[in-house]
Tab-separated table of C-alpha atoms in Angstrom:
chain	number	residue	atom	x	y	z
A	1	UNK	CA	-108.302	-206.454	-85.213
A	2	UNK	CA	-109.439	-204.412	-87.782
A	3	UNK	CA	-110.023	-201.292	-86.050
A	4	UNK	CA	-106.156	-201.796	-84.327
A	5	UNK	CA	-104.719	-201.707	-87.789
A	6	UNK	CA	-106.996	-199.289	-89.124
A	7	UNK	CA	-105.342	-197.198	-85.902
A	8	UNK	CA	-101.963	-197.768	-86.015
A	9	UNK	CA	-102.232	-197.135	-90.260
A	10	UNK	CA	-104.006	-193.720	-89.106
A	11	UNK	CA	-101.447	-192.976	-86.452
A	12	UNK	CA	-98.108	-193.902	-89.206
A	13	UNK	CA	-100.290	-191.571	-91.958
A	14	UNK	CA	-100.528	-188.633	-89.454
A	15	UNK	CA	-96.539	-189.302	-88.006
A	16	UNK	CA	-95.915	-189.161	-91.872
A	17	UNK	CA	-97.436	-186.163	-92.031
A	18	UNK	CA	-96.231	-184.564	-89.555
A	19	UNK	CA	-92.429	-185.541	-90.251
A	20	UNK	CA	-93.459	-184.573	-94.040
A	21	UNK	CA	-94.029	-180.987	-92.959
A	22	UNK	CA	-91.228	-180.596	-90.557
A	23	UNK	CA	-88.597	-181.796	-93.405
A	24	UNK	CA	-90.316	-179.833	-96.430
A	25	UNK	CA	-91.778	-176.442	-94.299
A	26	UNK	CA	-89.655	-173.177	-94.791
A	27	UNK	CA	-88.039	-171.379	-92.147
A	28	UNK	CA	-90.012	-167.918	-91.002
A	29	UNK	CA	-88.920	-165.241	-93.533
A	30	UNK	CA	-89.579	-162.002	-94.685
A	31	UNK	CA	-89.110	-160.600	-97.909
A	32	UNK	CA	-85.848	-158.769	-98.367
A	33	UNK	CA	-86.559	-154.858	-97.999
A	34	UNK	CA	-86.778	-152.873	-100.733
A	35	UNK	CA	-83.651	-150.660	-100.343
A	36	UNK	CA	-80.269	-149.619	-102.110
A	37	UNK	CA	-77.785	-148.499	-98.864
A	38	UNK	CA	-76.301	-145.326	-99.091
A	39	UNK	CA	-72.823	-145.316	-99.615
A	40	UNK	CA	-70.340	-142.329	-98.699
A	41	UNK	CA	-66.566	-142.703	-97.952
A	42	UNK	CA	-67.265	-142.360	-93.957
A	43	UNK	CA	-70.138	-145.393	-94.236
A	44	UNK	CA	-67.819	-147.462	-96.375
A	45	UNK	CA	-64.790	-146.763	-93.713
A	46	UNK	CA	-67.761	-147.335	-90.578
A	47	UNK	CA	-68.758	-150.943	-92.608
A	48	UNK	CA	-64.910	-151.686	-92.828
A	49	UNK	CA	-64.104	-151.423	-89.273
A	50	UNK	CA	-67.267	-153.564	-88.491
A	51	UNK	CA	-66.496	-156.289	-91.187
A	52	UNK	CA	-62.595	-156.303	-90.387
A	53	UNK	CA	-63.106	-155.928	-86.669
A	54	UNK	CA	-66.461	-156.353	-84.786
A	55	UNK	CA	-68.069	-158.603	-86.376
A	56	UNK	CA	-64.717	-160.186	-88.029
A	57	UNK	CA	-66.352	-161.454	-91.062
A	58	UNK	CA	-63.210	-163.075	-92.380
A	59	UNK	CA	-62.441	-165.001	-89.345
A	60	UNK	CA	-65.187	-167.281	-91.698
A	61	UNK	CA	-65.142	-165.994	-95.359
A	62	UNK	CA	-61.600	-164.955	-95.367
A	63	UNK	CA	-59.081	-166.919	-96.995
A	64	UNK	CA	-56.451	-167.231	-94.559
A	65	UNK	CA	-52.839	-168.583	-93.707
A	66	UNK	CA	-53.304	-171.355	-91.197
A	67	UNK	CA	-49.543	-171.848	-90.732
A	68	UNK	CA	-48.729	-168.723	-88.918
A	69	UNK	CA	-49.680	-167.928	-85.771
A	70	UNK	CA	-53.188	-165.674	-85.345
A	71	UNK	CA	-53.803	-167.121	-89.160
A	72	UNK	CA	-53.629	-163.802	-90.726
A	73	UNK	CA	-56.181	-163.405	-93.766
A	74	UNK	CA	-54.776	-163.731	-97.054
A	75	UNK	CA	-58.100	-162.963	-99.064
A	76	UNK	CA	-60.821	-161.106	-97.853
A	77	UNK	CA	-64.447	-162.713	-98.470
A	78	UNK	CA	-62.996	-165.794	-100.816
A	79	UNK	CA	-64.928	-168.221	-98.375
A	80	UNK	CA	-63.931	-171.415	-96.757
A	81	UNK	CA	-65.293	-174.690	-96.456
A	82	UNK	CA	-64.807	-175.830	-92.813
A	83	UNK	CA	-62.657	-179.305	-92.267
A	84	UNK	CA	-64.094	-182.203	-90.881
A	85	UNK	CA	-62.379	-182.661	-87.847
A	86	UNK	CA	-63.802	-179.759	-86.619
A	87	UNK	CA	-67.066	-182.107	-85.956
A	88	UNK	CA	-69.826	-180.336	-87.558
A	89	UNK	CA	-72.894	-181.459	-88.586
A	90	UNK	CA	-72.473	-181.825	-92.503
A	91	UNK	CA	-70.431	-180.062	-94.953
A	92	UNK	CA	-70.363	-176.120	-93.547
A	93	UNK	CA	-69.142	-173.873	-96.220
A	94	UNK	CA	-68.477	-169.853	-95.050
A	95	UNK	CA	-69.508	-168.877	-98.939
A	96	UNK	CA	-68.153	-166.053	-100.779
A	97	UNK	CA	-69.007	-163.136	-100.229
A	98	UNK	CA	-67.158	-160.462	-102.475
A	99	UNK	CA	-69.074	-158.777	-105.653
A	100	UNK	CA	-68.235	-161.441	-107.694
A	101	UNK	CA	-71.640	-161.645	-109.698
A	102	UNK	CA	-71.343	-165.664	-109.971
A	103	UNK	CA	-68.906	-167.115	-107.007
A	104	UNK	CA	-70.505	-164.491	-104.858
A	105	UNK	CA	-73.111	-161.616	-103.828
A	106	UNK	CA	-72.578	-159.282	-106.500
A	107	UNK	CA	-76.235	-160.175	-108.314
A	108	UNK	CA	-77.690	-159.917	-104.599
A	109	UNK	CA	-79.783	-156.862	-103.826
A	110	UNK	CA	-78.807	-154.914	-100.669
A	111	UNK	CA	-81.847	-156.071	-99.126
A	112	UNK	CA	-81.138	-159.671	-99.624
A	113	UNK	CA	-77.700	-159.353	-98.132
A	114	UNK	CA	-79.254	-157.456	-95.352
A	115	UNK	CA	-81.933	-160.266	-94.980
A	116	UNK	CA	-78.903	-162.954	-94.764
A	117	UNK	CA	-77.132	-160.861	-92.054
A	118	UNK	CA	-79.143	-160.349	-89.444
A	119	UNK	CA	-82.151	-163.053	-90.456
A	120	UNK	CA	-80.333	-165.761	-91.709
A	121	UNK	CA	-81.994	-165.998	-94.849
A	122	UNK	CA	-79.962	-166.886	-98.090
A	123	UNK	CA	-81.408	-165.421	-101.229
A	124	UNK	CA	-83.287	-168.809	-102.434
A	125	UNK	CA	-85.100	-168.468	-99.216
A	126	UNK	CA	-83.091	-171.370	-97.362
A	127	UNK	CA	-81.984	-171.041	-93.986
A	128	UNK	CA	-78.355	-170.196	-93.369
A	129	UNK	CA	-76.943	-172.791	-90.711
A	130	UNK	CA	-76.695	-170.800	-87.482
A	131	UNK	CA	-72.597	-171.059	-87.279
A	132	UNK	CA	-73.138	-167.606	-89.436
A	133	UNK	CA	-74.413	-165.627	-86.690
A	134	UNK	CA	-77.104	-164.121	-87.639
A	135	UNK	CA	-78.801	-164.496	-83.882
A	136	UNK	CA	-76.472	-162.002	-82.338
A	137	UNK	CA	-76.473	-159.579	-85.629
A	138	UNK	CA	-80.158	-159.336	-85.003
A	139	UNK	CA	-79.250	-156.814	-82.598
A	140	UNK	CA	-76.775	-154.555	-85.367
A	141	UNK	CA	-78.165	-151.365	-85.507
A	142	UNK	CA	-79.836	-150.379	-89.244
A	143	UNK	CA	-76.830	-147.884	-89.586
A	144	UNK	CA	-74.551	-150.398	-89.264
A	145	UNK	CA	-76.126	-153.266	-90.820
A	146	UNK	CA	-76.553	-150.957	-93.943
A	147	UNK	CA	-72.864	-149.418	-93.642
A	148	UNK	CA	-71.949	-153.078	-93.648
A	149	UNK	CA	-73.002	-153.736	-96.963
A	150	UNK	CA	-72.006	-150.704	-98.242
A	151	UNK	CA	-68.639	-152.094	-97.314
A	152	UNK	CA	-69.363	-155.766	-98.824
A	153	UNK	CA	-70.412	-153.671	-101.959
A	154	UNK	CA	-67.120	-152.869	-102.598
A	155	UNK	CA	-64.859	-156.201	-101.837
A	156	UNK	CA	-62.965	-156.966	-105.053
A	157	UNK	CA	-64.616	-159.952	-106.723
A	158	UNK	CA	-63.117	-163.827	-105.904
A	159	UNK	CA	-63.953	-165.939	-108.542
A	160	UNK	CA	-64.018	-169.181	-106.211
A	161	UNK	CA	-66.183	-171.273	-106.044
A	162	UNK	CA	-67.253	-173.278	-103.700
A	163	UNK	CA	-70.358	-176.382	-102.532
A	164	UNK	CA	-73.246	-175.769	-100.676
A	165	UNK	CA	-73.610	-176.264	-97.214
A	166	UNK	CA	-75.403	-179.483	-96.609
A	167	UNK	CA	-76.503	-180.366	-93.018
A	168	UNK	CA	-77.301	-183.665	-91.794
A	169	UNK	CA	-80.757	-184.631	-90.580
A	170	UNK	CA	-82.150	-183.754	-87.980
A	171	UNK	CA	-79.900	-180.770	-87.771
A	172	UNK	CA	-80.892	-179.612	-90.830
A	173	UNK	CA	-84.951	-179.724	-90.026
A	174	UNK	CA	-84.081	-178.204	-86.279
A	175	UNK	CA	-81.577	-175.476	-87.536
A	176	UNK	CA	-84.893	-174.219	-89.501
A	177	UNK	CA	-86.505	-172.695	-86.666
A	178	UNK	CA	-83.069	-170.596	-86.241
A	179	UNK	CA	-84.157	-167.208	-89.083
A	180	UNK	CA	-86.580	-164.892	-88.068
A	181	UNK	CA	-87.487	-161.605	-89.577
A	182	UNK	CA	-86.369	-158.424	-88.003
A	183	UNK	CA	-89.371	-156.332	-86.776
A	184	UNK	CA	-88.956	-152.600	-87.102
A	185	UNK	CA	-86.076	-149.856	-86.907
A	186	UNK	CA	-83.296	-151.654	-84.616
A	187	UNK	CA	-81.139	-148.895	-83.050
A	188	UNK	CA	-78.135	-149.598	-81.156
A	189	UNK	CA	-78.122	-151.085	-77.770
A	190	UNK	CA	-77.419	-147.964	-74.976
A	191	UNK	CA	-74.710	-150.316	-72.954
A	192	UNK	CA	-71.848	-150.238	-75.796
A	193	UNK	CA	-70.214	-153.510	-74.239
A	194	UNK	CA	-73.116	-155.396	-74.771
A	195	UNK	CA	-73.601	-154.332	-78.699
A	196	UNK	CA	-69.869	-154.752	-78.940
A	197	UNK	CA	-70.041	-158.401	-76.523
A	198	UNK	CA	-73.295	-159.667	-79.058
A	199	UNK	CA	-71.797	-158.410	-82.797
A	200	UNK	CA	-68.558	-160.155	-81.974
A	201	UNK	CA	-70.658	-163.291	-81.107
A	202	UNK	CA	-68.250	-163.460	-77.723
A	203	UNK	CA	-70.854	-166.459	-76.028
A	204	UNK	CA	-70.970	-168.421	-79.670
A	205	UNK	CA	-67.568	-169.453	-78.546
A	206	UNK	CA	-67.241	-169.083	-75.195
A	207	UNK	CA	-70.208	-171.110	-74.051
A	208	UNK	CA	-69.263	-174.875	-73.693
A	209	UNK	CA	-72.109	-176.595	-75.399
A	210	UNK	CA	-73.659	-180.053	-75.538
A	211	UNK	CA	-75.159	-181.668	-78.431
A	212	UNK	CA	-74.400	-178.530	-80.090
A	213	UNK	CA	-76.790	-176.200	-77.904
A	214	UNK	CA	-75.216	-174.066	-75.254
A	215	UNK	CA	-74.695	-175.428	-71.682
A	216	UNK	CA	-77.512	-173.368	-69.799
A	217	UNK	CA	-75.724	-171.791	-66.574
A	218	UNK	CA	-71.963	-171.904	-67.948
A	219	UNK	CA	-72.563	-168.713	-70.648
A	220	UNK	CA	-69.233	-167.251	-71.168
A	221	UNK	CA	-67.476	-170.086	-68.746
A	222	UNK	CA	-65.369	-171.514	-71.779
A	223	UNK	CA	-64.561	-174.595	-72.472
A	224	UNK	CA	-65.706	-175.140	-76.150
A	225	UNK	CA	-62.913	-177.420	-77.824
A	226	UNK	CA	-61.823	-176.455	-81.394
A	227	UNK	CA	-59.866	-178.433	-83.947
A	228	UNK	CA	-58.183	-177.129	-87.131
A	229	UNK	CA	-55.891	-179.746	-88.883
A	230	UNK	CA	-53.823	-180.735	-86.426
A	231	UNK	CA	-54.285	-178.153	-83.558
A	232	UNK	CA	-56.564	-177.694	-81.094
A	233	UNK	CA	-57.585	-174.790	-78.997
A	234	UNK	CA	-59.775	-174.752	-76.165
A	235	UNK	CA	-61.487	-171.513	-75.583
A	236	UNK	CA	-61.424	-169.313	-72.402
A	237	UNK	CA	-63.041	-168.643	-69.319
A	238	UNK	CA	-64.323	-165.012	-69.773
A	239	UNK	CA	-66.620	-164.472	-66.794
A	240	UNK	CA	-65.422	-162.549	-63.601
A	241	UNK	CA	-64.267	-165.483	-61.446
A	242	UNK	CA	-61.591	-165.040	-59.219
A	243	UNK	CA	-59.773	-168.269	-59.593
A	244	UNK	CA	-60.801	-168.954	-63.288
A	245	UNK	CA	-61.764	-166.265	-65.401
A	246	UNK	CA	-61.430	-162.557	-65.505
A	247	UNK	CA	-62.476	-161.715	-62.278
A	248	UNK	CA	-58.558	-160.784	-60.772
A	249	UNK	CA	-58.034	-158.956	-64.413
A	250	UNK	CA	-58.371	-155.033	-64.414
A	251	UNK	CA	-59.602	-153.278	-66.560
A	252	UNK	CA	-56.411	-151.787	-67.792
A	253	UNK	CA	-54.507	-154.549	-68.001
A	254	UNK	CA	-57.561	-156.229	-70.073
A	255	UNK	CA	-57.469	-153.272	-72.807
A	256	UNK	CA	-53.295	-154.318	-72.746
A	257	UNK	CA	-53.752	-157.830	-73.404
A	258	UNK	CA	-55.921	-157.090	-76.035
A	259	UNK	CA	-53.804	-154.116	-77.766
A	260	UNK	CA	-50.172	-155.614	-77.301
A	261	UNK	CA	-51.265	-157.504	-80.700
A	262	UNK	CA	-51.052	-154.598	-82.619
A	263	UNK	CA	-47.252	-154.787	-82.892
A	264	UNK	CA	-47.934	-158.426	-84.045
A	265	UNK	CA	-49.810	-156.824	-86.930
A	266	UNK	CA	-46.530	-155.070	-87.850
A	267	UNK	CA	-44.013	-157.773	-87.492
A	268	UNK	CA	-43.743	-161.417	-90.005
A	269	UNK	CA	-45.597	-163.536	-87.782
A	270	UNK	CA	-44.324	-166.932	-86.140
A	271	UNK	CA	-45.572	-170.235	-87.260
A	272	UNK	CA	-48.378	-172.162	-86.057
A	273	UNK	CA	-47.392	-174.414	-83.602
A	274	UNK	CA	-49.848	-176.258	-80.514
A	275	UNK	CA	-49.093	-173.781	-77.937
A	276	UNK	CA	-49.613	-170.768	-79.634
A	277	UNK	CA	-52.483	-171.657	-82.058
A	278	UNK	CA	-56.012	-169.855	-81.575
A	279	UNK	CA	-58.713	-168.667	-83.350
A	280	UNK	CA	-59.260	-165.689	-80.773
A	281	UNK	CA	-59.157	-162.920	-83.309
A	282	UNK	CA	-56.481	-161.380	-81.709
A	283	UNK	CA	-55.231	-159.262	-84.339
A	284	UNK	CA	-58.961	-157.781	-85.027
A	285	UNK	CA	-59.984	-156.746	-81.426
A	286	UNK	CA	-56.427	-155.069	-81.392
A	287	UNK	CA	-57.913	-152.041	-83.211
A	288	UNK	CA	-60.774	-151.529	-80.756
A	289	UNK	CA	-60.120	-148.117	-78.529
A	290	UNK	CA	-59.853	-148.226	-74.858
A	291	UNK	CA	-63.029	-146.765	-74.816
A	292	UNK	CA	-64.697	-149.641	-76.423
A	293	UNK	CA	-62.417	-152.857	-74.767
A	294	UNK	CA	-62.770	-150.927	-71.750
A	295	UNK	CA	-66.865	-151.025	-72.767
A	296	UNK	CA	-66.777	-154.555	-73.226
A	297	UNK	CA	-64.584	-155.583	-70.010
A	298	UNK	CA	-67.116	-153.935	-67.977
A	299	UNK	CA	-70.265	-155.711	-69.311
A	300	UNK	CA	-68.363	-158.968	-68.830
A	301	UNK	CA	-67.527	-158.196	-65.708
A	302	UNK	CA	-71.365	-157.721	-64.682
A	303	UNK	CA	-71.915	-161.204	-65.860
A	304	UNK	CA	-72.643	-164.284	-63.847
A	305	UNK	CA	-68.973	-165.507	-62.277
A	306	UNK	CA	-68.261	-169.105	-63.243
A	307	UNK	CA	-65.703	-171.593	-62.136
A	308	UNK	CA	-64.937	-173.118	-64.789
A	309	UNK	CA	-61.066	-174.232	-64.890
A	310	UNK	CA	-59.677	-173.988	-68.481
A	311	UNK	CA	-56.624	-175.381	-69.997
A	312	UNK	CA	-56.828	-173.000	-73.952
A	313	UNK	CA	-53.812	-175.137	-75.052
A	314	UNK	CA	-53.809	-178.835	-73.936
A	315	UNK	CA	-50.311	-180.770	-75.083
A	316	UNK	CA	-50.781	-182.607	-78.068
């Protein structure tokens, strides 16, 4: 009897343990890199067009007016601390990101806002939770990544401030293993649709996922339900299926869908209402070139067809 309890009391110490250092153990991180980014007018334009556009940083960090249609940003970088109903795992806050030296990065070195970018590492070495994603940015270029904060460098400071992000357990142990240092130069991908397709994070929301990991099989099939307040949008079917997604779409008439929003951009917009409301940013991807939506249309189009029937406004 002894020897059982001595067991099971060895067995709880080592489960202790062993929970101990999953709960308390950092995430795999680098030092930030030693650099100050060049700046130039030409990289600050560059890190413009991919804050405002590919990588559509303030689709997140932006203040922005929910009540119109396409919610056009109000603020650039003020943050945003995502609602409830949206079903997240704890309190997710997009922090602020302008030069503000308190509310937000303007005390951060270049190579700590570098690190946060593409390895998900905040600058007190905790990891970022993965909705920031720093998974696909792994694969921005160094030109880009640094013409990127050469842009953030010069965001007018917000003085908001806002809470932490605090994830529930287990997510919160789990979403550790998410940062990883990048290793060596990273140049841009050859097959422009694909860089384009992974910086603007296309699968993030266009992979229907379970427990919050991506439905393996169904990448790009849509289906991911969002809520905001009280609308919901339910996001598209993007692979080349006849019936269901892209796959009857040319590529012409692709780069049209996308650039008819640019006389939206020009115009007072409509309100919200539950038939028009997205969070497809719409507006952003209307300043990509034909060159590049045409880019991206064709590496979709190479992509595994799914039927996946989607319904991107269900009635209220």
């Amino acid at each position: 009897m002894n020897r059982l309890v001595k067991g099971i009391a060895l067995g709880a110490g080592v489960l202790g343990l062993a929970v101990g250092y999953l709960v308390l153990r950092p995430p795999h991180r680098a030092a930030p890199r030693e650099i100050r980014v060049a700046s130039s007018p030409e990289i600050v334009e560059r890190g413009k067009f991919l804050y405002e556009v590919v990588a559509d940083c303030d689709g997140c960090h932006g203040e922005r007016n929910w009540g119109r249609q396409l919610a056009p940003v109000v603020r650039s970088g003020a943050g945003f601390v995502f609602p409830a109903e949206m079903g997240l795992p704890g309190q997710v806050v997009a922090s602020n990101i302008t030069s503000d030296p308190v509310a937000g990065i303007g005390a951060w070195s270049d190579g700590e806002k570098l690190r946060a970018i593409r390895e998900g590492i905040g600058r007190d070495g905790r990891a970022l939770f993965p909705m920031m994603p720093y998974e696909s940015y792994r694969h921005m270029s160094d030109r880009d990544a640094e013409a990127l904060v050469a842009y953030l460098n010069t965001l007018p400071p917000a003085p908001d401030r806002h809470p932490r992000t605090a994830i529930d357990f287990p997510v919160s142990v789990l979403m550790k293993s998410a940062p990883a240092p990048v290793e060596g130069p990273v140049a841009e991908l050859a097959d422009r649709g694909e860089y384009l397709v992974k910086l603007g994070g296309c699968a993030d929301c266009h992979t229907p996922k379970e427990r919050g990991a991506p439905v393996a099989g169904k990448e790009f099939a849509g289906g991911e339900v969002f809520r905001l307040g009280k609308f919901t949008v339910v996001s598209a079917n993007i692979t080349p299926d006849g019936e269901t997604g892209i796959g009857r779409m040319t590529e012409a008439a692709f780069v049209r869908r996308f650039q008819e929003y640019r006389e939206y951009a020009e115009a007072p917009l409509p309100a919200a209402t539950q038939k028009n409301f997205t969070l497809m940013p719409w507006l952003q991807y209307s300043r990509y070139s034909a060159e590049d939506l045409g880019a991206i249309y064709r590496y979709l189009r190479r992509r595994q067809a799914v039927a996946n029937k989607v319904t991107v406004h269900p009635e209220s």
